[in-house]
mmCIF file with all atom_site columns, C-alpha atoms in Angstrom:
data_model
loop_
_atom_site.group_PDB
_atom_site.id
_atom_site.type_symbol
_atom_site.label_atom_id
_atom_site.label_alt_id
_atom_site.label_comp_id
_atom_site.label_asym_id
_atom_site.label_entity_id
_atom_site.label_seq_id
_atom_site.pdbx_PDB_ins_code
_atom_site.Cartn_x
_atom_site.Cartn_y
_atom_site.Cartn_z
_atom_site.occupancy
_atom_site.B_iso_or_equiv
_atom_site.pdbx_formal_charge
_atom_site.auth_seq_id
_atom_site.auth_comp_id
_atom_site.auth_asym_id
_atom_site.auth_atom_id
_atom_site.pdbx_PDB_model_num
ATOM 1   C CA . UNK A 1 1   ? 32.936 -75.242 107.356 1.00 0.00 ? 1   UNK A CA 1
ATOM 2   C CA . UNK A 1 2   ? 35.934 -76.599 105.487 1.00 0.00 ? 2   UNK A CA 1
ATOM 3   C CA . UNK A 1 3   ? 39.362 -75.184 106.189 1.00 0.00 ? 3   UNK A CA 1
ATOM 4   C CA . UNK A 1 4   ? 41.535 -74.416 103.160 1.00 0.00 ? 4   UNK A CA 1
ATOM 5   C CA . UNK A 1 5   ? 45.229 -74.448 104.001 1.00 0.00 ? 5   UNK A CA 1
ATOM 6   C CA . UNK A 1 6   ? 46.004 -72.753 100.680 1.00 0.00 ? 6   UNK A CA 1
ATOM 7   C CA . UNK A 1 7   ? 43.886 -69.760 101.702 1.00 0.00 ? 7   UNK A CA 1
ATOM 8   C CA . UNK A 1 8   ? 44.952 -69.818 105.347 1.00 0.00 ? 8   UNK A CA 1
ATOM 9   C CA . UNK A 1 9   ? 48.700 -70.028 104.722 1.00 0.00 ? 9   UNK A CA 1
ATOM 10  C CA . UNK A 1 10  ? 48.797 -67.902 101.600 1.00 0.00 ? 10  UNK A CA 1
ATOM 11  C CA . UNK A 1 11  ? 52.006 -67.689 99.661  1.00 0.00 ? 11  UNK A CA 1
ATOM 12  C CA . UNK A 1 12  ? 54.227 -68.457 102.677 1.00 0.00 ? 12  UNK A CA 1
ATOM 13  C CA . UNK A 1 13  ? 53.980 -72.192 102.183 1.00 0.00 ? 13  UNK A CA 1
ATOM 14  C CA . UNK A 1 14  ? 55.572 -71.799 98.743  1.00 0.00 ? 14  UNK A CA 1
ATOM 15  C CA . UNK A 1 15  ? 58.312 -69.377 99.786  1.00 0.00 ? 15  UNK A CA 1
ATOM 16  C CA . UNK A 1 16  ? 59.625 -71.938 102.245 1.00 0.00 ? 16  UNK A CA 1
ATOM 17  C CA . UNK A 1 17  ? 60.042 -74.552 99.511  1.00 0.00 ? 17  UNK A CA 1
ATOM 18  C CA . UNK A 1 18  ? 61.661 -72.102 97.112  1.00 0.00 ? 18  UNK A CA 1
ATOM 19  C CA . UNK A 1 19  ? 64.114 -70.919 99.778  1.00 0.00 ? 19  UNK A CA 1
ATOM 20  C CA . UNK A 1 20  ? 64.985 -74.539 100.614 1.00 0.00 ? 20  UNK A CA 1
ATOM 21  C CA . UNK A 1 21  ? 65.685 -75.218 96.922  1.00 0.00 ? 21  UNK A CA 1
ATOM 22  C CA . UNK A 1 22  ? 67.799 -72.054 96.709  1.00 0.00 ? 22  UNK A CA 1
ATOM 23  C CA . UNK A 1 23  ? 69.831 -73.136 99.757  1.00 0.00 ? 23  UNK A CA 1
ATOM 24  C CA . UNK A 1 24  ? 70.469 -76.461 98.026  1.00 0.00 ? 24  UNK A CA 1
ATOM 25  C CA . UNK A 1 25  ? 71.705 -74.752 94.837  1.00 0.00 ? 25  UNK A CA 1
ATOM 26  C CA . UNK A 1 26  ? 73.945 -72.274 96.698  1.00 0.00 ? 26  UNK A CA 1
ATOM 27  C CA . UNK A 1 27  ? 75.383 -75.107 98.809  1.00 0.00 ? 27  UNK A CA 1
ATOM 28  C CA . UNK A 1 28  ? 76.230 -76.915 95.605  1.00 0.00 ? 28  UNK A CA 1
ATOM 29  C CA . UNK A 1 29  ? 78.017 -73.790 94.349  1.00 0.00 ? 29  UNK A CA 1
ATOM 30  C CA . UNK A 1 30  ? 80.070 -73.565 97.548  1.00 0.00 ? 30  UNK A CA 1
ATOM 31  C CA . UNK A 1 31  ? 80.924 -77.274 97.429  1.00 0.00 ? 31  UNK A CA 1
ATOM 32  C CA . UNK A 1 32  ? 82.155 -76.904 93.851  1.00 0.00 ? 32  UNK A CA 1
ATOM 33  C CA . UNK A 1 33  ? 84.176 -73.710 94.346  1.00 0.00 ? 33  UNK A CA 1
ATOM 34  C CA . UNK A 1 34  ? 87.367 -75.510 93.288  1.00 0.00 ? 34  UNK A CA 1
ATOM 35  C CA . UNK A 1 35  ? 85.880 -77.706 90.575  1.00 0.00 ? 35  UNK A CA 1
ATOM 36  C CA . UNK A 1 36  ? 87.217 -76.762 87.139  1.00 0.00 ? 36  UNK A CA 1
ATOM 37  C CA . UNK A 1 37  ? 84.583 -75.658 84.610  1.00 0.00 ? 37  UNK A CA 1
ATOM 38  C CA . UNK A 1 38  ? 81.814 -75.531 87.247  1.00 0.00 ? 38  UNK A CA 1
ATOM 39  C CA . UNK A 1 39  ? 79.299 -72.765 86.549  1.00 0.00 ? 39  UNK A CA 1
ATOM 40  C CA . UNK A 1 40  ? 77.624 -71.075 89.525  1.00 0.00 ? 40  UNK A CA 1
ATOM 41  C CA . UNK A 1 41  ? 73.825 -71.329 89.509  1.00 0.00 ? 41  UNK A CA 1
ATOM 42  C CA . UNK A 1 42  ? 71.010 -69.684 91.405  1.00 0.00 ? 42  UNK A CA 1
ATOM 43  C CA . UNK A 1 43  ? 67.236 -69.904 91.707  1.00 0.00 ? 43  UNK A CA 1
ATOM 44  C CA . UNK A 1 44  ? 65.217 -67.043 90.218  1.00 0.00 ? 44  UNK A CA 1
ATOM 45  C CA . UNK A 1 45  ? 63.164 -66.467 93.364  1.00 0.00 ? 45  UNK A CA 1
ATOM 46  C CA . UNK A 1 46  ? 60.688 -63.938 91.973  1.00 0.00 ? 46  UNK A CA 1
ATOM 47  C CA . UNK A 1 47  ? 59.932 -66.115 88.953  1.00 0.00 ? 47  UNK A CA 1
ATOM 48  C CA . UNK A 1 48  ? 59.478 -69.208 91.114  1.00 0.00 ? 48  UNK A CA 1
ATOM 49  C CA . UNK A 1 49  ? 57.178 -67.250 93.420  1.00 0.00 ? 49  UNK A CA 1
ATOM 50  C CA . UNK A 1 50  ? 55.131 -66.008 90.450  1.00 0.00 ? 50  UNK A CA 1
ATOM 51  C CA . UNK A 1 51  ? 54.712 -69.602 89.292  1.00 0.00 ? 51  UNK A CA 1
ATOM 52  C CA . UNK A 1 52  ? 53.609 -70.612 92.802  1.00 0.00 ? 52  UNK A CA 1
ATOM 53  C CA . UNK A 1 53  ? 51.055 -67.778 92.875  1.00 0.00 ? 53  UNK A CA 1
ATOM 54  C CA . UNK A 1 54  ? 49.598 -68.884 89.557  1.00 0.00 ? 54  UNK A CA 1
ATOM 55  C CA . UNK A 1 55  ? 49.377 -72.450 90.817  1.00 0.00 ? 55  UNK A CA 1
ATOM 56  C CA . UNK A 1 56  ? 47.660 -71.250 93.970  1.00 0.00 ? 56  UNK A CA 1
ATOM 57  C CA . UNK A 1 57  ? 45.112 -69.321 91.909  1.00 0.00 ? 57  UNK A CA 1
ATOM 58  C CA . UNK A 1 58  ? 43.963 -72.515 90.280  1.00 0.00 ? 58  UNK A CA 1
ATOM 59  C CA . UNK A 1 59  ? 46.054 -72.392 87.127  1.00 0.00 ? 59  UNK A CA 1
ATOM 60  C CA . UNK A 1 60  ? 47.507 -75.841 87.755  1.00 0.00 ? 60  UNK A CA 1
ATOM 61  C CA . UNK A 1 61  ? 48.705 -77.802 84.768  1.00 0.00 ? 61  UNK A CA 1
ATOM 62  C CA . UNK A 1 62  ? 47.467 -81.319 84.388  1.00 0.00 ? 62  UNK A CA 1
ATOM 63  C CA . UNK A 1 63  ? 49.259 -83.874 82.268  1.00 0.00 ? 63  UNK A CA 1
ATOM 64  C CA . UNK A 1 64  ? 46.673 -85.721 80.211  1.00 0.00 ? 64  UNK A CA 1
ATOM 65  C CA . UNK A 1 65  ? 49.021 -87.361 77.723  1.00 0.00 ? 65  UNK A CA 1
ATOM 66  C CA . UNK A 1 66  ? 52.403 -89.041 78.067  1.00 0.00 ? 66  UNK A CA 1
ATOM 67  C CA . UNK A 1 67  ? 53.867 -86.767 75.375  1.00 0.00 ? 67  UNK A CA 1
ATOM 68  C CA . UNK A 1 68  ? 53.043 -83.531 77.254  1.00 0.00 ? 68  UNK A CA 1
ATOM 69  C CA . UNK A 1 69  ? 55.826 -81.703 79.044  1.00 0.00 ? 69  UNK A CA 1
ATOM 70  C CA . UNK A 1 70  ? 56.358 -82.798 82.607  1.00 0.00 ? 70  UNK A CA 1
ATOM 71  C CA . UNK A 1 71  ? 55.496 -79.873 84.893  1.00 0.00 ? 71  UNK A CA 1
ATOM 72  C CA . UNK A 1 72  ? 58.151 -80.961 87.379  1.00 0.00 ? 72  UNK A CA 1
ATOM 73  C CA . UNK A 1 73  ? 60.734 -80.106 84.717  1.00 0.00 ? 73  UNK A CA 1
ATOM 74  C CA . UNK A 1 74  ? 59.422 -76.522 84.669  1.00 0.00 ? 74  UNK A CA 1
ATOM 75  C CA . UNK A 1 75  ? 60.557 -76.073 88.274  1.00 0.00 ? 75  UNK A CA 1
ATOM 76  C CA . UNK A 1 76  ? 64.088 -76.981 87.233  1.00 0.00 ? 76  UNK A CA 1
ATOM 77  C CA . UNK A 1 77  ? 63.997 -74.152 84.680  1.00 0.00 ? 77  UNK A CA 1
ATOM 78  C CA . UNK A 1 78  ? 64.069 -71.643 87.506  1.00 0.00 ? 78  UNK A CA 1
ATOM 79  C CA . UNK A 1 79  ? 67.629 -72.651 88.331  1.00 0.00 ? 79  UNK A CA 1
ATOM 80  C CA . UNK A 1 80  ? 69.774 -70.469 86.087  1.00 0.00 ? 80  UNK A CA 1
ATOM 81  C CA . UNK A 1 81  ? 73.478 -69.886 85.680  1.00 0.00 ? 81  UNK A CA 1
ATOM 82  C CA . UNK A 1 82  ? 74.675 -66.875 87.613  1.00 0.00 ? 82  UNK A CA 1
ATOM 83  C CA . UNK A 1 83  ? 76.419 -64.043 85.761  1.00 0.00 ? 83  UNK A CA 1
ATOM 84  C CA . UNK A 1 84  ? 79.939 -63.937 87.260  1.00 0.00 ? 84  UNK A CA 1
ATOM 85  C CA . UNK A 1 85  ? 81.316 -60.735 88.814  1.00 0.00 ? 85  UNK A CA 1
ATOM 86  C CA . UNK A 1 86  ? 84.910 -61.801 88.378  1.00 0.00 ? 86  UNK A CA 1
ATOM 87  C CA . UNK A 1 87  ? 86.794 -62.713 85.231  1.00 0.00 ? 87  UNK A CA 1
ATOM 88  C CA . UNK A 1 88  ? 87.486 -66.319 84.464  1.00 0.00 ? 88  UNK A CA 1
ATOM 89  C CA . UNK A 1 89  ? 90.191 -67.679 86.758  1.00 0.00 ? 89  UNK A CA 1
ATOM 90  C CA . UNK A 1 90  ? 91.629 -69.891 84.037  1.00 0.00 ? 90  UNK A CA 1
ATOM 91  C CA . UNK A 1 91  ? 89.790 -73.085 84.920  1.00 0.00 ? 91  UNK A CA 1
ATOM 92  C CA . UNK A 1 92  ? 86.365 -71.805 83.737  1.00 0.00 ? 92  UNK A CA 1
ATOM 93  C CA . UNK A 1 93  ? 84.955 -71.942 87.272  1.00 0.00 ? 93  UNK A CA 1
ATOM 94  C CA . UNK A 1 94  ? 82.568 -69.012 87.922  1.00 0.00 ? 94  UNK A CA 1
ATOM 95  C CA . UNK A 1 95  ? 82.009 -69.506 91.673  1.00 0.00 ? 95  UNK A CA 1
ATOM 96  C CA . UNK A 1 96  ? 82.828 -66.428 93.790  1.00 0.00 ? 96  UNK A CA 1
ATOM 97  C CA . UNK A 1 97  ? 82.993 -68.002 97.243  1.00 0.00 ? 97  UNK A CA 1
ATOM 98  C CA . UNK A 1 98  ? 82.363 -64.714 99.102  1.00 0.00 ? 98  UNK A CA 1
ATOM 99  C CA . UNK A 1 99  ? 79.286 -63.981 97.003  1.00 0.00 ? 99  UNK A CA 1
ATOM 100 C CA . UNK A 1 100 ? 78.001 -67.525 97.575  1.00 0.00 ? 100 UNK A CA 1
ATOM 101 C CA . UNK A 1 101 ? 78.523 -67.321 101.334 1.00 0.00 ? 101 UNK A CA 1
ATOM 102 C CA . UNK A 1 102 ? 76.705 -63.966 101.489 1.00 0.00 ? 102 UNK A CA 1
ATOM 103 C CA . UNK A 1 103 ? 73.847 -65.325 99.358  1.00 0.00 ? 103 UNK A CA 1
ATOM 104 C CA . UNK A 1 104 ? 73.625 -68.437 101.547 1.00 0.00 ? 104 UNK A CA 1
ATOM 105 C CA . UNK A 1 105 ? 73.457 -66.341 104.731 1.00 0.00 ? 105 UNK A CA 1
ATOM 106 C CA . UNK A 1 106 ? 70.821 -64.006 103.263 1.00 0.00 ? 106 UNK A CA 1
ATOM 107 C CA . UNK A 1 107 ? 68.754 -66.978 102.099 1.00 0.00 ? 107 UNK A CA 1
ATOM 108 C CA . UNK A 1 108 ? 69.033 -68.626 105.536 1.00 0.00 ? 108 UNK A CA 1
ATOM 109 C CA . UNK A 1 109 ? 67.736 -65.462 107.214 1.00 0.00 ? 109 UNK A CA 1
ATOM 110 C CA . UNK A 1 110 ? 64.866 -65.208 104.741 1.00 0.00 ? 110 UNK A CA 1
ATOM 111 C CA . UNK A 1 111 ? 64.076 -68.893 105.322 1.00 0.00 ? 111 UNK A CA 1
ATOM 112 C CA . UNK A 1 112 ? 63.854 -68.242 109.072 1.00 0.00 ? 112 UNK A CA 1
ATOM 113 C CA . UNK A 1 113 ? 61.590 -65.258 108.393 1.00 0.00 ? 113 UNK A CA 1
ATOM 114 C CA . UNK A 1 114 ? 59.282 -67.393 106.240 1.00 0.00 ? 114 UNK A CA 1
ATOM 115 C CA . UNK A 1 115 ? 59.181 -69.998 109.000 1.00 0.00 ? 115 UNK A CA 1
ATOM 116 C CA . UNK A 1 116 ? 58.213 -67.248 111.442 1.00 0.00 ? 116 UNK A CA 1
ATOM 117 C CA . UNK A 1 117 ? 55.361 -66.128 109.174 1.00 0.00 ? 117 UNK A CA 1
ATOM 118 C CA . UNK A 1 118 ? 54.078 -69.699 108.914 1.00 0.00 ? 118 UNK A CA 1
ATOM 119 C CA . UNK A 1 119 ? 54.373 -70.139 112.675 1.00 0.00 ? 119 UNK A CA 1
ATOM 120 C CA . UNK A 1 120 ? 52.240 -67.016 113.135 1.00 0.00 ? 120 UNK A CA 1
ATOM 121 C CA . UNK A 1 121 ? 49.652 -68.314 110.679 1.00 0.00 ? 121 UNK A CA 1
ATOM 122 C CA . UNK A 1 122 ? 49.427 -71.657 112.498 1.00 0.00 ? 122 UNK A CA 1
ATOM 123 C CA . UNK A 1 123 ? 49.169 -69.880 115.864 1.00 0.00 ? 123 UNK A CA 1
ATOM 124 C CA . UNK A 1 124 ? 46.252 -67.841 114.492 1.00 0.00 ? 124 UNK A CA 1
ATOM 125 C CA . UNK A 1 125 ? 44.549 -70.971 113.175 1.00 0.00 ? 125 UNK A CA 1
ATOM 126 C CA . UNK A 1 126 ? 45.039 -72.695 116.516 1.00 0.00 ? 126 UNK A CA 1
ATOM 127 C CA . UNK A 1 127 ? 43.446 -69.750 118.335 1.00 0.00 ? 127 UNK A CA 1
ATOM 128 C CA . UNK A 1 128 ? 40.535 -69.739 115.906 1.00 0.00 ? 128 UNK A CA 1
ATOM 129 C CA . UNK A 1 129 ? 39.934 -73.463 116.347 1.00 0.00 ? 129 UNK A CA 1
ATOM 130 C CA . UNK A 1 130 ? 40.027 -73.175 120.139 1.00 0.00 ? 130 UNK A CA 1
ATOM 131 C CA . UNK A 1 131 ? 37.726 -70.176 120.016 1.00 0.00 ? 131 UNK A CA 1
ATOM 132 C CA . UNK A 1 132 ? 40.054 -67.885 121.973 1.00 0.00 ? 132 UNK A CA 1
#
């Protein structure tokens, strides 16, 4: 009997990657808090997760011609500019450092939670393989 990791791990394998990408984008926002004309960005998590679900359900896109859109570029479309809560500070920078720090902390906690879910899934698989 073949073991399918896609079925065994479910959507949790994708949430981990999306949260890692979001941490990267938020870190970039924090690093550029004092850069003039820098626009804060964020990952649309629910949209990225919907795309991952569709890919998991077998709706994968295959590139059969060099002139077709590259599907890797579609993942970059989920990184959008954030709507600022504060007015422009004069240098056109839209990073609110407190908002970014809170978003980074929330994302880190959610990343740890996703890791915990995956750890539980692997523990269940290990028990099943051992026959316990």
